């Protein structure tokens, strides 16, 4: 039994063109991801559990169970409207979003967007500014101001005269 295959269609070429231009040999190689985007990889719960298990001499299953319970408790308390403070990390809380008017981008028609709730995260000072813990300890603030002066930033007169370098 023979299967009839449809004939391939040839592209219509104008009669006045003698030859078609040659195709490019190969596409240029894709750019490699920059180091900034390479550092922003997603860190999963399993990876966190594996690191915790390794650093605390726990079985991986137990570390995964602890993290799973943490997520369950966090979810339950957020549903109850509680704030969750994770010291050194930040605060999680539920915020109410009021109803508002919006626009359908395709038609431009005004639409009503209903009220909703969202989870908000407010990072701790240590995450916002990693140097914040160092300020005020052992004259660190003055050292930061001297560094700012060497970078061309504004510095008060009493520190400006004591520039290093």
Short mmCIF file of N, CA, C and O in Angstrom, two decimals, residues 57-139:
data_model
loop_
_atom_site.label_atom_id
_atom_site.label_comp_id
_atom_site.label_asym_id
_atom_site.label_seq_id
_atom_site.Cartn_x
_atom_site.Cartn_y
_atom_site.Cartn_z
N UNK A 57 22.93 19.18 60.54
CA UNK A 57 23.00 17.72 60.68
C UNK A 57 21.62 17.10 60.87
O UNK A 57 21.39 16.32 61.79
N UNK A 58 20.70 17.45 59.98
CA UNK A 58 19.35 16.91 59.99
C UNK A 58 19.14 16.10 58.71
O UNK A 58 19.77 16.39 57.69
N UNK A 59 18.23 15.13 58.75
CA UNK A 59 17.86 14.48 57.49
C UNK A 59 17.12 15.47 56.60
O UNK A 59 16.40 16.35 57.09
N UNK A 60 17.27 15.34 55.29
CA UNK A 60 16.63 16.27 54.36
C UNK A 60 15.11 16.24 54.51
O UNK A 60 14.45 17.26 54.43
N UNK A 61 14.55 15.05 54.75
CA UNK A 61 13.10 14.92 54.90
C UNK A 61 12.60 15.74 56.08
O UNK A 61 11.56 16.39 56.00
N UNK A 62 13.36 15.74 57.16
CA UNK A 62 12.96 16.48 58.35
C UNK A 62 13.04 18.00 58.09
O UNK A 62 12.15 18.75 58.48
N UNK A 63 14.09 18.43 57.42
CA UNK A 63 14.24 19.85 57.09
C UNK A 63 13.11 20.29 56.15
O UNK A 63 12.55 21.38 56.33
N UNK A 64 12.75 19.45 55.18
CA UNK A 64 11.65 19.77 54.28
C UNK A 64 10.33 19.84 55.03
O UNK A 64 9.49 20.70 54.76
N UNK A 65 10.14 18.95 56.01
CA UNK A 65 8.92 18.96 56.80
C UNK A 65 8.82 20.23 57.64
O UNK A 65 7.73 20.82 57.76
N UNK A 66 9.93 20.69 58.20
CA UNK A 66 9.94 21.92 59.00
C UNK A 66 9.58 23.11 58.11
O UNK A 66 8.75 23.95 58.49
N UNK A 67 10.18 23.20 56.94
CA UNK A 67 9.87 24.31 56.03
C UNK A 67 8.42 24.25 55.55
O UNK A 67 7.76 25.29 55.43
N UNK A 68 7.92 23.06 55.31
CA UNK A 68 6.53 22.90 54.90
C UNK A 68 5.59 23.39 56.00
O UNK A 68 4.59 24.07 55.74
N UNK A 69 5.91 23.04 57.26
CA UNK A 69 5.10 23.51 58.39
C UNK A 69 5.19 25.03 58.53
O UNK A 69 4.21 25.68 58.88
N UNK A 70 6.36 25.60 58.25
CA UNK A 70 6.52 27.06 58.31
C UNK A 70 5.59 27.73 57.30
O UNK A 70 4.91 28.70 57.62
N UNK A 71 5.53 27.19 56.09
CA UNK A 71 4.66 27.75 55.06
C UNK A 71 3.19 27.60 55.46
O UNK A 71 2.40 28.53 55.31
N UNK A 72 2.83 26.44 56.02
CA UNK A 72 1.45 26.21 56.45
C UNK A 72 1.04 27.18 57.54
O UNK A 72 -0.04 27.79 57.48
N UNK A 73 1.90 27.36 58.55
CA UNK A 73 1.60 28.28 59.64
C UNK A 73 1.52 29.72 59.14
O UNK A 73 0.64 30.49 59.54
N UNK A 74 2.44 30.09 58.27
CA UNK A 74 2.44 31.45 57.71
C UNK A 74 1.14 31.71 56.96
O UNK A 74 0.51 32.75 57.15
N UNK A 75 0.73 30.77 56.14
CA UNK A 75 -0.50 30.90 55.37
C UNK A 75 -1.71 31.04 56.30
O UNK A 75 -2.56 31.91 56.09
N UNK A 76 -1.77 30.20 57.32
CA UNK A 76 -2.90 30.23 58.25
C UNK A 76 -2.99 31.59 58.96
O UNK A 76 -4.07 32.18 59.05
N UNK A 77 -1.86 32.10 59.44
CA UNK A 77 -1.87 33.37 60.16
C UNK A 77 -2.16 34.55 59.23
O UNK A 77 -2.83 35.50 59.64
N UNK A 78 -1.67 34.49 58.00
CA UNK A 78 -1.99 35.56 57.05
C UNK A 78 -3.48 35.57 56.72
O UNK A 78 -4.08 36.64 56.59
N UNK A 79 -4.09 34.40 56.60
CA UNK A 79 -5.53 34.32 56.34
C UNK A 79 -6.33 34.89 57.50
O UNK A 79 -7.42 35.43 57.31
N UNK A 80 -5.78 34.78 58.72
CA UNK A 80 -6.46 35.34 59.89
C UNK A 80 -6.23 36.84 60.00
O UNK A 80 -6.78 37.48 60.90
N UNK A 81 -5.38 37.40 59.17
CA UNK A 81 -5.13 38.84 59.19
C UNK A 81 -3.98 39.24 60.09
O UNK A 81 -3.79 40.42 60.37
N UNK A 82 -3.18 38.29 60.55
CA UNK A 82 -2.05 38.58 61.44
C UNK A 82 -0.85 39.07 60.64
O UNK A 82 -0.69 38.74 59.46
N UNK A 83 0.00 39.86 61.30
CA UNK A 83 1.30 40.23 60.74
C UNK A 83 2.30 39.17 61.14
O UNK A 83 2.24 38.64 62.26
N UNK A 84 3.25 38.89 60.27
CA UNK A 84 4.30 37.92 60.59
C UNK A 84 5.63 38.63 60.48
O UNK A 84 6.02 39.10 59.41
N UNK A 85 6.33 38.72 61.61
CA UNK A 85 7.63 39.38 61.66
C UNK A 85 8.72 38.30 61.67
O UNK A 85 8.78 37.48 62.58
N UNK A 86 9.53 38.32 60.64
CA UNK A 86 10.68 37.42 60.55
C UNK A 86 11.92 38.29 60.78
O UNK A 86 12.36 39.00 59.89
N UNK A 87 12.45 38.24 62.00
CA UNK A 87 13.55 39.10 62.39
C UNK A 87 14.73 38.93 61.44
O UNK A 87 15.14 37.82 61.14
N UNK A 88 15.25 40.06 60.96
CA UNK A 88 16.37 40.04 60.03
C UNK A 88 15.94 39.90 58.59
O UNK A 88 16.73 40.10 57.68
N UNK A 89 14.67 39.54 58.35
CA UNK A 89 14.18 39.37 56.99
C UNK A 89 13.14 40.44 56.65
O UNK A 89 13.30 41.17 55.68
N UNK A 90 12.07 40.54 57.46
CA UNK A 90 11.06 41.56 57.21
C UNK A 90 9.73 41.18 57.80
O UNK A 90 9.62 40.27 58.61
N UNK A 91 8.68 41.88 57.36
CA UNK A 91 7.33 41.67 57.87
C UNK A 91 6.42 41.34 56.69
O UNK A 91 6.41 42.02 55.67
N UNK A 92 5.62 40.28 56.87
CA UNK A 92 4.58 39.90 55.92
C UNK A 92 3.24 40.29 56.51
O UNK A 92 3.00 40.04 57.70
N UNK A 93 2.37 40.89 55.70
CA UNK A 93 1.03 41.21 56.18
C UNK A 93 0.08 41.29 55.01
O UNK A 93 0.50 41.46 53.86
N UNK A 94 -1.22 41.13 55.32
CA UNK A 94 -2.25 41.22 54.30
C UNK A 94 -2.76 42.66 54.28
O UNK A 94 -3.04 43.23 55.32
N UNK A 95 -2.85 43.23 53.08
CA UNK A 95 -3.37 44.59 52.92
C UNK A 95 -4.58 44.54 52.00
O UNK A 95 -4.59 43.81 51.01
N UNK A 96 -5.58 45.34 52.35
CA UNK A 96 -6.80 45.42 51.54
C UNK A 96 -6.59 46.41 50.41
O UNK A 96 -6.08 47.51 50.63
N UNK A 97 -6.97 46.03 49.21
CA UNK A 97 -6.93 46.93 48.06
C UNK A 97 -8.36 47.36 47.76
O UNK A 97 -9.22 46.51 47.55
N UNK A 98 -8.63 48.65 47.75
CA UNK A 98 -10.00 49.11 47.51
C UNK A 98 -10.42 48.90 46.05
O UNK A 98 -9.58 48.73 45.17
N UNK A 99 -11.73 48.92 45.85
CA UNK A 99 -12.26 48.84 44.48
C UNK A 99 -11.85 50.12 43.74
O UNK A 99 -11.71 51.18 44.34
N UNK A 100 -11.64 49.99 42.43
CA UNK A 100 -11.20 51.14 41.66
C UNK A 100 -11.67 51.01 40.22
O UNK A 100 -12.12 49.94 39.80
N UNK A 101 -11.53 52.07 39.50
CA UNK A 101 -11.88 52.06 38.08
C UNK A 101 -10.61 51.85 37.26
O UNK A 101 -9.56 52.39 37.59
N UNK A 102 -10.73 51.05 36.22
CA UNK A 102 -9.60 50.80 35.33
C UNK A 102 -10.06 50.90 33.88
O UNK A 102 -11.21 51.23 33.61
N UNK A 103 -9.17 50.59 32.96
CA UNK A 103 -9.52 50.64 31.54
C UNK A 103 -9.09 49.33 30.87
O UNK A 103 -8.02 48.81 31.14
N UNK A 104 -9.97 48.85 30.00
CA UNK A 104 -9.64 47.70 29.17
C UNK A 104 -8.65 48.21 28.12
O UNK A 104 -8.98 49.08 27.33
N UNK A 105 -7.41 47.69 28.11
CA UNK A 105 -6.42 48.22 27.17
C UNK A 105 -6.77 47.98 25.70
O UNK A 105 -6.36 48.74 24.84
N UNK A 106 -7.54 46.96 25.42
CA UNK A 106 -7.88 46.68 24.03
C UNK A 106 -8.93 47.64 23.49
O UNK A 106 -8.83 48.12 22.37
N UNK A 107 -9.95 47.94 24.32
CA UNK A 107 -11.06 48.77 23.83
C UNK A 107 -11.06 50.18 24.42
O UNK A 107 -11.72 51.06 23.88
N UNK A 108 -10.36 50.38 25.52
CA UNK A 108 -10.37 51.68 26.17
C UNK A 108 -11.60 51.89 27.04
O UNK A 108 -11.80 52.94 27.63
N UNK A 109 -12.44 50.86 27.15
CA UNK A 109 -13.66 50.93 27.93
C UNK A 109 -13.34 50.96 29.42
O UNK A 109 -12.47 50.24 29.90
N UNK A 110 -14.05 51.80 30.18
CA UNK A 110 -13.86 51.88 31.62
C UNK A 110 -14.48 50.64 32.27
O UNK A 110 -15.60 50.24 31.92
N UNK A 111 -13.72 50.03 33.17
CA UNK A 111 -14.22 48.84 33.88
C UNK A 111 -14.01 49.03 35.37
O UNK A 111 -13.14 49.78 35.80
N UNK A 112 -14.84 48.35 36.15
CA UNK A 112 -14.73 48.43 37.60
C UNK A 112 -13.92 47.23 38.07
O UNK A 112 -14.23 46.08 37.75
N UNK A 113 -12.86 47.49 38.83
CA UNK A 113 -12.03 46.43 39.39
C UNK A 113 -12.45 46.28 40.85
O UNK A 113 -12.43 47.26 41.60
N UNK A 114 -12.83 45.07 41.22
CA UNK A 114 -13.36 44.87 42.57
C UNK A 114 -12.26 44.90 43.62
O UNK A 114 -11.07 44.73 43.31
N UNK A 115 -12.66 45.11 44.86
CA UNK A 115 -11.72 45.15 45.98
C UNK A 115 -11.09 43.77 46.16
O UNK A 115 -11.70 42.74 45.86
N UNK A 116 -9.84 43.77 46.63
CA UNK A 116 -9.13 42.50 46.84
C UNK A 116 -8.15 42.66 47.99
O UNK A 116 -8.01 43.73 48.57
N UNK A 117 -7.49 41.57 48.31
CA UNK A 117 -6.46 41.59 49.34
C UNK A 117 -5.16 41.14 48.70
O UNK A 117 -5.16 40.35 47.76
N UNK A 118 -4.06 41.64 49.24
CA UNK A 118 -2.76 41.23 48.73
C UNK A 118 -1.82 41.02 49.90
O UNK A 118 -2.02 41.57 50.99
N UNK A 119 -0.79 40.24 49.69
CA UNK A 119 0.23 40.04 50.71
C UNK A 119 1.33 41.04 50.44
O UNK A 119 1.86 41.11 49.33
N UNK A 120 1.67 41.81 51.45
CA UNK A 120 2.72 42.81 51.32
C UNK A 120 3.92 42.37 52.15
O UNK A 120 3.76 41.80 53.23
N UNK A 121 5.10 42.64 51.64
CA UNK A 121 6.34 42.33 52.35
C UNK A 121 7.11 43.63 52.54
O UNK A 121 7.35 44.35 51.58
N UNK A 122 7.47 43.90 53.78
CA UNK A 122 8.28 45.08 54.08
C UNK A 122 9.63 44.57 54.56
O UNK A 122 9.73 43.99 55.64
N UNK A 123 10.69 44.75 53.79
CA UNK A 123 12.00 44.21 54.17
C UNK A 123 12.58 44.90 55.39
O UNK A 123 12.33 46.07 55.64
N UNK A 124 13.38 44.15 56.13
CA UNK A 124 14.07 44.68 57.30
C UNK A 124 15.18 45.62 56.85
O UNK A 124 15.62 45.59 55.70
N UNK A 125 15.65 46.45 57.77
CA UNK A 125 16.71 47.41 57.44
C UNK A 125 17.97 46.70 56.96
O UNK A 125 18.67 47.20 56.10
N UNK A 126 18.25 45.53 57.51
CA UNK A 126 19.46 44.79 57.13
C UNK A 126 19.43 44.40 55.65
O UNK A 126 20.47 44.29 55.01
N UNK A 127 18.23 44.16 55.13
CA UNK A 127 18.12 43.78 53.72
C UNK A 127 18.14 45.03 52.83
O UNK A 127 18.75 45.03 51.77
N UNK A 128 17.45 46.09 53.27
CA UNK A 128 17.43 47.32 52.48
C UNK A 128 18.82 47.89 52.32
O UNK A 128 19.22 48.30 51.24
N UNK A 129 19.57 47.98 53.41
CA UNK A 129 20.90 48.55 53.39
C UNK A 129 21.83 47.62 54.18
O UNK A 129 21.84 47.66 55.39
N UNK A 130 22.61 46.78 53.50
CA UNK A 130 23.46 45.82 54.20
C UNK A 130 24.47 46.48 55.14
O UNK A 130 24.91 45.87 56.09
N UNK A 131 24.82 47.75 54.89
CA UNK A 131 25.80 48.41 55.76
C UNK A 131 25.15 49.03 56.98
O UNK A 131 25.83 49.57 57.83
N UNK A 132 23.81 48.97 57.10
CA UNK A 132 23.13 49.68 58.18
C UNK A 132 23.55 49.16 59.54
O UNK A 132 23.56 49.90 60.50
N UNK A 133 23.89 47.89 59.66
CA UNK A 133 24.33 47.35 60.95
C UNK A 133 25.68 47.92 61.34
O UNK A 133 26.00 48.05 62.50
N UNK A 134 26.49 48.27 60.35
CA UNK A 134 27.84 48.74 60.63
C UNK A 134 27.86 50.19 61.07
O UNK A 134 28.78 50.63 61.74
N UNK A 135 26.87 50.96 60.69
CA UNK A 135 26.85 52.38 61.02
C UNK A 135 26.76 52.58 62.52
O UNK A 135 25.99 51.93 63.20
N UNK A 136 27.55 53.52 63.02
CA UNK A 136 27.48 53.87 64.43
C UNK A 136 28.29 52.95 65.33
O UNK A 136 28.38 53.19 66.52
N UNK A 137 28.91 51.93 64.80
CA UNK A 137 29.72 51.02 65.61
C UNK A 137 31.18 51.34 65.35
O UNK A 137 31.67 51.19 64.23
N UNK A 138 31.88 51.77 66.36
CA UNK A 138 33.31 52.03 66.24
C UNK A 138 33.65 53.09 65.22
O UNK A 138 34.62 52.95 64.48
N UNK A 139 32.88 54.18 65.15
CA UNK A 139 33.19 55.27 64.24
C UNK A 139 32.95 54.92 62.78
O UNK A 139 33.52 55.51 61.89
#
